[in-house]
mmCIF file of C-alpha atoms in Angstrom:
data_model
loop_
_atom_site.group_PDB
_atom_site.id
_atom_site.type_symbol
_atom_site.label_atom_id
_atom_site.label_comp_id
_atom_site.label_asym_id
_atom_site.label_seq_id
_atom_site.Cartn_x
_atom_site.Cartn_y
_atom_site.Cartn_z
ATOM 1 C CA MET A 1 -8.474 -3.561 -19.058
ATOM 2 C CA ARG A 2 -9.562 -5.880 -21.596
ATOM 3 C CA ARG A 3 -8.091 -9.224 -21.563
ATOM 4 C CA GLU A 4 -7.130 -9.104 -25.368
ATOM 5 C CA LEU A 5 -5.136 -5.819 -24.694
ATOM 6 C CA LEU A 6 -3.343 -7.535 -21.642
ATOM 7 C CA ASP A 7 -2.638 -10.435 -23.596
ATOM 8 C CA ALA A 8 -1.179 -8.336 -26.721
ATOM 9 C CA LEU A 9 0.843 -5.997 -23.932
ATOM 10 C CA LEU A 10 2.420 -9.582 -22.402
ATOM 11 C CA GLN A 11 3.111 -10.725 -25.746
ATOM 12 C CA ALA A 12 5.067 -7.272 -26.710
ATOM 13 C CA ARG A 13 6.844 -8.157 -23.385
ATOM 14 C CA THR A 14 7.611 -11.652 -24.250
ATOM 15 C CA ALA A 15 8.892 -10.452 -27.759
ATOM 16 C CA LYS A 16 10.860 -7.677 -26.011
ATOM 17 C CA LYS A 17 9.047 -4.974 -28.273
ATOM 18 C CA ALA A 18 8.461 -1.698 -27.196
ATOM 19 C CA ALA A 19 4.864 -0.631 -26.298
ATOM 20 C CA VAL A 20 2.774 2.193 -25.137
ATOM 21 C CA LEU A 21 -0.711 1.664 -23.369
ATOM 22 C CA VAL A 22 -2.642 4.766 -23.432
ATOM 23 C CA THR A 23 -5.606 4.984 -20.902
ATOM 24 C CA HIS A 24 -8.440 7.416 -20.890
ATOM 25 C CA LEU A 25 -8.699 8.168 -16.916
ATOM 26 C CA ALA A 26 -12.236 9.028 -17.048
ATOM 27 C CA ASP A 27 -13.776 5.923 -18.479
ATOM 28 C CA GLY A 28 -11.195 3.279 -18.829
ATOM 29 C CA ARG A 29 -10.967 3.146 -22.517
ATOM 30 C CA GLN A 30 -7.504 2.046 -23.598
ATOM 31 C CA ALA A 31 -5.294 1.882 -26.797
ATOM 32 C CA LEU A 32 -1.843 -0.292 -27.046
ATOM 33 C CA VAL A 33 0.739 1.194 -29.555
ATOM 34 C CA ALA A 34 3.332 -1.372 -30.251
ATOM 35 C CA GLY A 35 5.466 -0.643 -33.758
ATOM 36 C CA ASP A 36 3.032 0.591 -36.146
ATOM 37 C CA ALA A 37 0.051 -1.388 -34.622
ATOM 38 C CA VAL A 38 -2.467 0.443 -32.646
ATOM 39 C CA SER A 39 -5.182 -1.753 -31.013
ATOM 40 C CA GLY A 40 -8.067 -1.361 -28.392
ATOM 41 C CA ASP A 41 -11.355 0.554 -27.864
ATOM 42 C CA LEU A 42 -9.561 4.103 -27.362
ATOM 43 C CA PRO A 43 -9.315 6.087 -30.742
ATOM 44 C CA LEU A 44 -6.143 8.061 -30.749
ATOM 45 C CA ALA A 45 -5.882 11.531 -32.530
ATOM 46 C CA PRO A 46 -2.389 11.895 -34.465
ATOM 47 C CA ALA A 47 -1.158 14.220 -31.780
ATOM 48 C CA ASP A 48 -2.040 11.693 -28.987
ATOM 49 C CA LEU A 49 -0.259 8.921 -31.234
ATOM 50 C CA ALA A 50 2.655 11.224 -31.660
ATOM 51 C CA ALA A 51 2.950 11.930 -27.809
ATOM 52 C CA ALA A 52 2.794 8.138 -27.129
ATOM 53 C CA ARG A 53 5.765 7.532 -29.382
ATOM 54 C CA GLN A 54 7.770 10.625 -28.024
ATOM 55 C CA ALA A 55 6.706 8.890 -24.455
ATOM 56 C CA LEU A 56 8.561 5.706 -25.633
ATOM 57 C CA ARG A 57 11.642 7.528 -26.922
ATOM 58 C CA ASP A 58 12.164 9.726 -23.367
ATOM 59 C CA ASP A 59 11.108 6.210 -21.701
ATOM 60 C CA ARG A 60 8.931 8.453 -19.501
ATOM 61 C CA SER A 61 5.220 7.474 -18.340
ATOM 62 C CA GLY A 62 2.850 10.145 -17.325
ATOM 63 C CA ARG A 63 -0.221 11.787 -17.787
ATOM 64 C CA LEU A 64 -0.814 13.967 -21.084
ATOM 65 C CA SER A 65 -0.995 17.453 -20.006
ATOM 66 C CA GLU A 66 -4.606 19.170 -20.224
ATOM 67 C CA SER A 67 -5.984 15.757 -21.092
ATOM 68 C CA GLU A 68 -7.336 12.806 -19.385
ATOM 69 C CA LEU A 69 -4.972 10.486 -20.981
ATOM 70 C CA PHE A 70 -2.343 8.545 -19.186
ATOM 71 C CA LEU A 71 0.767 6.993 -21.312
ATOM 72 C CA GLN A 72 2.353 3.987 -19.852
ATOM 73 C CA VAL A 73 5.671 3.097 -21.534
ATOM 74 C CA PHE A 74 6.608 -0.408 -21.673
ATOM 75 C CA ASN A 75 10.166 -0.563 -22.937
ATOM 76 C CA PRO A 76 12.171 -3.620 -23.732
ATOM 77 C CA PRO A 77 14.140 -4.306 -20.437
ATOM 78 C CA LEU A 78 17.828 -2.884 -19.871
ATOM 79 C CA ARG A 79 20.432 -5.373 -21.048
ATOM 80 C CA LEU A 80 23.520 -6.471 -19.037
ATOM 81 C CA LEU A 81 26.306 -8.199 -21.032
ATOM 82 C CA VAL A 82 28.541 -10.145 -18.748
ATOM 83 C CA VAL A 83 32.219 -11.198 -20.313
ATOM 84 C CA GLY A 84 33.128 -14.216 -17.914
ATOM 85 C CA ALA A 85 31.111 -16.905 -16.557
ATOM 86 C CA VAL A 86 33.068 -16.691 -13.442
ATOM 87 C CA HIS A 87 32.257 -17.072 -9.781
ATOM 88 C CA ILE A 88 31.228 -13.168 -9.256
ATOM 89 C CA ALA A 89 29.057 -13.552 -12.300
ATOM 90 C CA GLN A 90 27.235 -16.252 -10.493
ATOM 91 C CA ALA A 91 26.246 -13.549 -7.932
ATOM 92 C CA LEU A 92 26.186 -10.690 -10.369
ATOM 93 C CA VAL A 93 23.452 -12.442 -12.748
ATOM 94 C CA PRO A 94 20.629 -13.087 -10.180
ATOM 95 C CA MET A 95 21.179 -9.357 -8.584
ATOM 96 C CA ALA A 96 21.101 -7.596 -12.207
ATOM 97 C CA GLN A 97 17.756 -9.979 -13.146
ATOM 98 C CA ILE A 98 16.145 -8.838 -9.896
ATOM 99 C CA LEU A 99 17.028 -5.222 -10.885
ATOM 100 C CA GLY A 100 15.233 -5.730 -14.213
ATOM 101 C CA TYR A 101 18.221 -6.512 -16.462
ATOM 102 C CA ASP A 102 18.019 -8.997 -19.265
ATOM 103 C CA VAL A 103 21.622 -10.586 -18.839
ATOM 104 C CA THR A 104 23.711 -12.292 -21.350
ATOM 105 C CA ILE A 105 26.973 -14.112 -20.588
ATOM 106 C CA VAL A 106 29.769 -14.053 -23.014
ATOM 107 C CA ASP A 107 32.504 -16.687 -22.298
ATOM 108 C CA PRO A 108 34.055 -19.008 -24.876
ATOM 109 C CA ARG A 109 35.553 -21.071 -22.298
ATOM 110 C CA PRO A 110 33.132 -24.166 -22.139
ATOM 111 C CA ALA A 111 34.076 -25.180 -18.464
ATOM 112 C CA PHE A 112 32.662 -21.969 -17.268
ATOM 113 C CA ALA A 113 29.636 -21.061 -19.365
ATOM 114 C CA THR A 114 27.377 -23.960 -18.409
ATOM 115 C CA GLU A 115 23.713 -24.062 -18.109
ATOM 116 C CA GLN A 116 24.254 -25.653 -14.718
ATOM 117 C CA ARG A 117 26.200 -22.574 -13.353
ATOM 118 C CA PHE A 118 23.564 -20.358 -14.954
ATOM 119 C CA PRO A 119 20.214 -21.636 -15.113
ATOM 120 C CA GLY A 120 17.954 -19.982 -17.593
ATOM 121 C CA THR A 121 20.323 -17.430 -18.791
ATOM 122 C CA THR A 122 21.346 -16.600 -22.142
ATOM 123 C CA LEU A 123 25.121 -17.873 -22.927
ATOM 124 C CA VAL A 124 27.219 -16.873 -25.747
ATOM 125 C CA ASP A 125 30.285 -19.036 -26.368
ATOM 126 C CA GLU A 126 31.758 -16.925 -28.920
ATOM 127 C CA TRP A 127 34.796 -14.804 -28.677
ATOM 128 C CA PRO A 128 33.913 -11.545 -26.876
ATOM 129 C CA ASP A 129 34.723 -9.337 -29.914
ATOM 130 C CA ASP A 130 32.356 -11.131 -32.428
ATOM 131 C CA ALA A 131 29.680 -11.674 -29.449
ATOM 132 C CA MET A 132 29.711 -7.714 -28.704
ATOM 133 C CA ALA A 133 29.434 -7.201 -32.521
ATOM 134 C CA GLN A 134 26.165 -9.312 -32.671
ATOM 135 C CA LEU A 135 24.913 -8.315 -29.427
ATOM 136 C CA ALA A 136 25.259 -4.471 -30.457
ATOM 137 C CA PRO A 137 25.261 -2.706 -27.136
ATOM 138 C CA ASP A 138 23.235 0.343 -27.266
ATOM 139 C CA ARG A 139 22.436 3.311 -24.750
ATOM 140 C CA ARG A 140 20.119 1.034 -22.393
ATOM 141 C CA THR A 141 23.029 -1.922 -22.160
ATOM 142 C CA ALA A 142 25.815 -2.247 -19.749
ATOM 143 C CA VAL A 143 28.733 -4.334 -20.416
ATOM 144 C CA VAL A 144 30.979 -5.694 -17.346
ATOM 145 C CA THR A 145 34.226 -7.608 -18.114
ATOM 146 C CA LEU A 146 35.009 -10.190 -15.303
ATOM 147 C CA THR A 147 37.754 -12.441 -16.777
ATOM 148 C CA HIS A 148 40.899 -10.688 -15.786
ATOM 149 C CA ASP A 149 42.342 -12.327 -18.780
ATOM 150 C CA PRO A 150 43.261 -9.655 -21.401
ATOM 151 C CA LYS A 151 42.665 -11.980 -24.265
ATOM 152 C CA LEU A 152 39.000 -12.103 -23.384
ATOM 153 C CA ASP A 153 38.362 -8.705 -21.740
ATOM 154 C CA ASP A 154 40.420 -6.436 -23.909
ATOM 155 C CA PRO A 155 38.542 -7.268 -27.345
ATOM 156 C CA ALA A 156 34.985 -6.943 -25.542
ATOM 157 C CA LEU A 157 35.905 -3.533 -24.088
ATOM 158 C CA THR A 158 37.316 -2.331 -27.442
ATOM 159 C CA GLU A 159 34.264 -3.445 -29.145
ATOM 160 C CA ALA A 160 31.771 -2.241 -26.275
ATOM 161 C CA LEU A 161 33.694 1.344 -26.441
ATOM 162 C CA LYS A 162 32.299 1.543 -29.865
ATOM 163 C CA SER A 163 28.869 1.726 -28.623
ATOM 164 C CA ASP A 164 26.993 4.286 -26.747
ATOM 165 C CA SER A 165 26.364 1.650 -23.790
ATOM 166 C CA PHE A 166 25.594 3.647 -20.409
ATOM 167 C CA TYR A 167 28.028 1.708 -18.148
ATOM 168 C CA ILE A 168 31.205 -0.092 -19.145
ATOM 169 C CA ALA A 169 33.249 -1.720 -16.305
ATOM 170 C CA ALA A 170 36.344 -4.014 -16.048
ATOM 171 C CA LEU A 171 37.280 -6.018 -12.870
ATOM 172 C CA GLY A 172 40.667 -6.014 -11.840
ATOM 173 C CA SER A 173 43.017 -4.171 -9.530
ATOM 174 C CA THR A 174 44.110 -0.550 -10.118
ATOM 175 C CA ARG A 175 47.649 -1.931 -11.142
ATOM 176 C CA THR A 176 45.829 -4.441 -13.474
ATOM 177 C CA HIS A 177 43.789 -1.721 -15.025
ATOM 178 C CA ALA A 178 46.824 0.529 -15.651
ATOM 179 C CA LYS A 179 48.364 -2.266 -17.534
ATOM 180 C CA ARG A 180 45.040 -2.507 -19.471
ATOM 181 C CA LEU A 181 45.127 1.044 -20.218
ATOM 182 C CA GLU A 182 48.560 0.731 -21.618
ATOM 183 C CA ARG A 183 47.585 -1.946 -24.021
ATOM 184 C CA LEU A 184 44.312 -0.271 -25.187
ATOM 185 C CA ARG A 185 46.457 2.914 -25.747
ATOM 186 C CA ALA A 186 48.831 1.137 -27.772
ATOM 187 C CA ALA A 187 45.845 -0.193 -29.857
ATOM 188 C CA GLY A 188 44.953 3.372 -30.677
ATOM 189 C CA LEU A 189 42.347 4.073 -28.423
ATOM 190 C CA GLY A 190 42.046 7.712 -27.007
ATOM 191 C CA GLU A 191 41.986 9.023 -23.510
ATOM 192 C CA ASP A 192 38.265 10.240 -23.783
ATOM 193 C CA THR A 193 37.174 6.810 -24.907
ATOM 194 C CA LEU A 194 39.349 5.021 -22.099
ATOM 195 C CA ALA A 195 37.720 7.304 -19.373
ATOM 196 C CA ARG A 196 34.462 5.675 -19.984
ATOM 197 C CA ILE A 197 35.721 2.388 -18.477
ATOM 198 C CA HIS A 198 34.686 2.097 -14.904
ATOM 199 C CA ALA A 199 37.879 0.366 -13.449
ATOM 200 C CA PRO A 200 38.394 -1.133 -10.696
ATOM 201 C CA ALA A 201 34.645 -1.981 -11.267
ATOM 202 C CA GLY A 202 32.150 -1.241 -8.466
ATOM 203 C CA LEU A 203 31.482 1.378 -5.950
ATOM 204 C CA ALA A 204 33.989 1.758 -2.971
ATOM 205 C CA ILE A 205 31.730 -0.314 -0.150
ATOM 206 C CA GLY A 206 34.811 -2.380 0.973
ATOM 207 C CA ALA A 207 33.454 -5.382 -0.950
ATOM 208 C CA LYS A 208 35.529 -8.739 -0.316
ATOM 209 C CA SER A 209 33.444 -11.550 -1.252
ATOM 210 C CA PRO A 210 32.059 -12.317 -4.869
ATOM 211 C CA ALA A 211 28.479 -11.247 -3.822
ATOM 212 C CA GLU A 212 29.752 -8.235 -2.262
ATOM 213 C CA ILE A 213 31.650 -7.257 -5.321
ATOM 214 C CA ALA A 214 28.627 -8.029 -7.517
ATOM 215 C CA LEU A 215 26.555 -5.777 -5.150
ATOM 216 C CA SER A 216 29.146 -2.838 -5.668
ATOM 217 C CA VAL A 217 29.002 -3.079 -9.536
ATOM 218 C CA CYS A 218 25.287 -3.256 -9.348
ATOM 219 C CA ALA A 219 25.223 -0.172 -7.445
ATOM 220 C CA GLN A 220 27.734 1.694 -9.540
ATOM 221 C CA MET A 221 25.755 0.568 -12.673
ATOM 222 C CA THR A 222 22.582 1.977 -11.293
ATOM 223 C CA ALA A 223 24.283 5.582 -10.444
ATOM 224 C CA ALA A 224 25.377 5.398 -14.127
ATOM 225 C CA LEU A 225 21.853 4.614 -15.330
ATOM 226 C CA ARG A 226 19.990 7.044 -13.207
ATOM 227 C CA GLY A 227 22.672 9.930 -13.762
ATOM 228 C CA ALA A 228 23.707 10.185 -10.127
ATOM 229 C CA PRO A 229 27.181 11.900 -9.499
ATOM 230 C CA PRO A 230 30.094 9.641 -10.614
ATOM 231 C CA LEU A 231 31.460 7.868 -7.412
ATOM 232 C CA VAL A 232 34.318 5.391 -8.402
ATOM 233 C CA LYS A 233 36.927 3.764 -6.494
ATOM 234 C CA ALA A 234 39.766 5.978 -7.651
ATOM 235 C CA GLU A 235 37.865 9.073 -6.545
ATOM 236 C CA ALA A 236 36.913 7.679 -3.146
ATOM 237 C CA GLN A 237 40.480 6.809 -2.631
ATOM 238 C CA GLN A 238 41.747 10.155 -3.401
ATOM 239 C CA ALA A 239 39.017 11.877 -1.330
ATOM 240 C CA ALA A 240 40.281 9.607 1.537
ATOM 241 C CA GLN A 241 43.743 10.823 1.216
ATOM 242 C CA MET B 1 9.509 -21.641 -16.147
ATOM 243 C CA SER B 2 11.107 -22.954 -12.887
ATOM 244 C CA GLU B 3 9.009 -25.076 -10.625
ATOM 245 C CA SER B 4 10.815 -23.518 -7.321
ATOM 246 C CA THR B 5 8.571 -22.534 -4.719
ATOM 247 C CA THR B 6 11.183 -19.676 -3.600
ATOM 248 C CA PRO B 7 9.569 -16.229 -3.372
ATOM 249 C CA VAL B 8 10.857 -14.151 -6.363
ATOM 250 C CA TYR B 9 10.912 -10.281 -6.259
ATOM 251 C CA PRO B 10 8.249 -9.473 -8.719
ATOM 252 C CA SER B 11 8.791 -7.372 -11.757
ATOM 253 C CA THR B 12 6.719 -5.184 -13.874
ATOM 254 C CA ASP B 13 5.938 -7.997 -16.129
ATOM 255 C CA ALA B 14 5.313 -10.487 -13.250
ATOM 256 C CA VAL B 15 2.461 -8.163 -12.012
ATOM 257 C CA LEU B 16 0.767 -8.130 -15.319
ATOM 258 C CA ARG B 17 1.407 -11.933 -15.800
ATOM 259 C CA GLN B 18 -0.130 -12.369 -12.305
ATOM 260 C CA ALA B 19 -3.395 -10.516 -13.350
ATOM 261 C CA ALA B 20 -3.797 -12.438 -16.457
ATOM 262 C CA ALA B 21 -3.117 -15.721 -14.564
ATOM 263 C CA TRP B 22 -5.814 -14.847 -12.047
ATOM 264 C CA ARG B 23 -8.433 -14.163 -14.646
ATOM 265 C CA ALA B 24 -7.423 -17.363 -16.812
ATOM 266 C CA GLY B 25 -8.261 -19.216 -13.579
ATOM 267 C CA GLY B 26 -11.418 -18.002 -13.104
ATOM 268 C CA ARG B 27 -11.005 -15.254 -10.538
ATOM 269 C CA LYS B 28 -11.735 -11.665 -10.652
ATOM 270 C CA ALA B 29 -8.864 -9.163 -10.769
ATOM 271 C CA ALA B 30 -7.995 -5.480 -10.969
ATOM 272 C CA LEU B 31 -4.842 -3.666 -11.627
ATOM 273 C CA ALA B 32 -3.789 -0.322 -9.895
ATOM 274 C CA THR B 33 -1.333 1.900 -11.365
ATOM 275 C CA VAL B 34 0.525 5.009 -10.160
ATOM 276 C CA VAL B 35 -0.360 7.807 -12.795
ATOM 277 C CA ALA B 36 0.734 11.021 -11.250
ATOM 278 C CA THR B 37 2.803 11.982 -8.081
ATOM 279 C CA TRP B 38 3.500 15.144 -6.323
ATOM 280 C CA GLY B 39 6.184 15.896 -3.921
ATOM 281 C CA SER B 40 8.064 12.684 -2.426
ATOM 282 C CA SER B 41 6.592 9.490 -3.391
ATOM 283 C CA PRO B 42 7.843 6.136 -2.706
ATOM 284 C CA ARG B 43 6.874 4.673 -6.389
ATOM 285 C CA PRO B 44 7.449 6.406 -9.422
ATOM 286 C CA VAL B 45 4.474 6.729 -12.050
ATOM 287 C CA GLY B 46 3.645 3.472 -13.941
ATOM 288 C CA SER B 47 4.251 1.363 -10.749
ATOM 289 C CA GLN B 48 1.555 -1.520 -10.647
ATOM 290 C CA LEU B 49 -0.196 -3.508 -8.179
ATOM 291 C CA ALA B 50 -2.263 -6.609 -9.065
ATOM 292 C CA ILE B 51 -5.040 -7.829 -6.994
ATOM 293 C CA ASP B 52 -7.529 -10.623 -6.809
ATOM 294 C CA GLU B 53 -10.958 -11.185 -5.481
ATOM 295 C CA GLU B 54 -9.736 -12.514 -2.093
ATOM 296 C CA GLY B 55 -7.546 -9.410 -1.709
ATOM 297 C CA ASN B 56 -4.382 -11.318 -2.477
ATOM 298 C CA MET B 57 -1.903 -8.935 -4.168
ATOM 299 C CA LEU B 58 1.513 -8.429 -6.239
ATOM 300 C CA GLY B 59 3.527 -5.298 -6.904
ATOM 301 C CA SER B 60 2.883 -2.011 -5.210
ATOM 302 C CA VAL B 61 2.004 1.560 -5.596
ATOM 303 C CA SER B 62 3.511 2.930 -2.427
ATOM 304 C CA GLY B 63 5.648 1.844 0.320
ATOM 305 C CA GLY B 64 3.096 -0.105 1.873
ATOM 306 C CA CYS B 65 1.044 3.138 3.043
ATOM 307 C CA ILE B 66 -1.910 2.797 0.841
ATOM 308 C CA GLU B 67 -2.154 -0.622 -0.667
ATOM 309 C CA GLY B 68 -4.682 -1.503 1.943
ATOM 310 C CA ALA B 69 -7.150 1.062 0.795
ATOM 311 C CA VAL B 70 -6.153 0.468 -2.838
ATOM 312 C CA VAL B 71 -7.209 -3.350 -2.344
ATOM 313 C CA THR B 72 -10.569 -2.041 -0.665
ATOM 314 C CA GLU B 73 -11.392 0.120 -3.722
ATOM 315 C CA ALA B 74 -10.109 -2.541 -6.071
ATOM 316 C CA LEU B 75 -12.384 -5.114 -4.690
ATOM 317 C CA GLU B 76 -15.363 -2.632 -5.266
ATOM 318 C CA VAL B 77 -14.043 -2.029 -8.731
ATOM 319 C CA MET B 78 -14.176 -5.714 -9.724
ATOM 320 C CA ASP B 79 -17.828 -6.133 -8.885
ATOM 321 C CA ALA B 80 -18.897 -2.485 -10.044
ATOM 322 C CA GLY B 81 -16.856 -2.674 -13.319
ATOM 323 C CA ALA B 82 -16.012 1.288 -13.914
ATOM 324 C CA PRO B 83 -12.493 2.129 -13.176
ATOM 325 C CA ARG B 84 -11.773 4.922 -10.325
ATOM 326 C CA LEU B 85 -9.176 7.577 -10.035
ATOM 327 C CA LEU B 86 -7.977 7.907 -6.239
ATOM 328 C CA GLU B 87 -5.771 10.352 -4.701
ATOM 329 C CA PHE B 88 -3.771 9.772 -1.602
ATOM 330 C CA GLY B 89 -2.115 12.713 0.375
ATOM 331 C CA VAL B 90 -1.460 14.152 3.630
ATOM 332 C CA SER B 91 -4.436 16.619 2.791
ATOM 333 C CA ASP B 92 -6.868 13.857 3.077
ATOM 334 C CA GLU B 93 -9.025 13.719 6.029
ATOM 335 C CA ASN B 94 -8.024 10.150 6.246
ATOM 336 C CA ALA B 95 -4.193 11.200 6.228
ATOM 337 C CA TRP B 96 -3.612 9.234 9.271
ATOM 338 C CA GLU B 97 -5.111 6.066 7.986
ATOM 339 C CA VAL B 98 -4.150 5.997 4.407
ATOM 340 C CA GLY B 99 -2.170 8.927 3.682
ATOM 341 C CA LEU B 100 1.597 8.784 2.833
ATOM 342 C CA ALA B 101 3.974 9.615 5.806
ATOM 343 C CA CYS B 102 6.464 11.149 3.120
ATOM 344 C CA GLY B 103 4.221 13.923 2.646
ATOM 345 C CA GLY B 104 3.685 13.342 -1.179
ATOM 346 C CA THR B 105 0.436 12.951 -3.132
ATOM 347 C CA VAL B 106 -0.113 9.899 -5.461
ATOM 348 C CA GLN B 107 -3.043 9.415 -8.103
ATOM 349 C CA VAL B 108 -3.910 5.826 -8.450
ATOM 350 C CA PHE B 109 -5.976 4.357 -11.362
ATOM 351 C CA VAL B 110 -7.816 1.069 -10.488
ATOM 352 C CA GLU B 111 -9.489 -0.893 -13.269
ATOM 353 C CA ARG B 112 -11.072 -4.265 -13.465
ATOM 354 C CA VAL B 113 -9.240 -6.889 -15.776
ATOM 355 C CA GLU B 114 -12.091 -7.706 -17.731
#
């Protein structure tokens, strides 16, 4: 791999821009497709370029059939928006970062969202609905609310439910969630929409400590991402009865 | 970046950045990439391993089953220059040495970082 191509790829990664590296497996020539720009020493036929862009949309690396070309997709990282810079977030954030998520913490309360508590993580100190509107969750974004405070969680969830975020979860007991559903129903949200909220957040692994709860949330988020059968606490509890 | 010496789980980007850093520091380096898999395989297509001239490595192309063989090939690729397309599976004669215990087959592309 040529250094200038590797550097261009790393620049795209830093800028969180999507790119596809096309490699000719017989001789090692390569092309980098990043946005409209194509660089490298491998000329791409229009059909190959179209295949590269399709691979990006499908988020799927692989060999092109009946050719020596390998397409390696470099999509921007998945995102996790955490509402509430609380104790559990201090475990959830590094775990999600290891899983490859680009994490943003939203909390308007200055005592919680501090650089000292979350070194190197993007902190947004705006009200959650404003923050959500700006951060614009998409199908590669997860949203988890942790504050237990309806003033913060409800507007975040309401805004997140307008998006096609692949995982929306809210911390809080079954009773807390029942009250939350009542409020959101009264605010006009429909049952299909509300059913998208994973609550109580996390898989039923008997989690007790903040770190264990963070682990259960990461596991459930991964199941949602990978399309594993849904296993939520409510279902597990029903199954146990 | 943090000055911490705590080992950190390497992301895909970290593997590429390490390869670039080795080259920038005057070391030879190679990248190995899983380009195809058949049957069960421990790492998906696109997984990468960076190797330097001393055999130091970051990342993975399997669960540890074939990295040793890939590093050996990578050291040769660093000197020879031409890339190689390797295949590992239980059908290899060396299956017990470098095959995949899970019974799958992987194709690994090894290239020098120029």
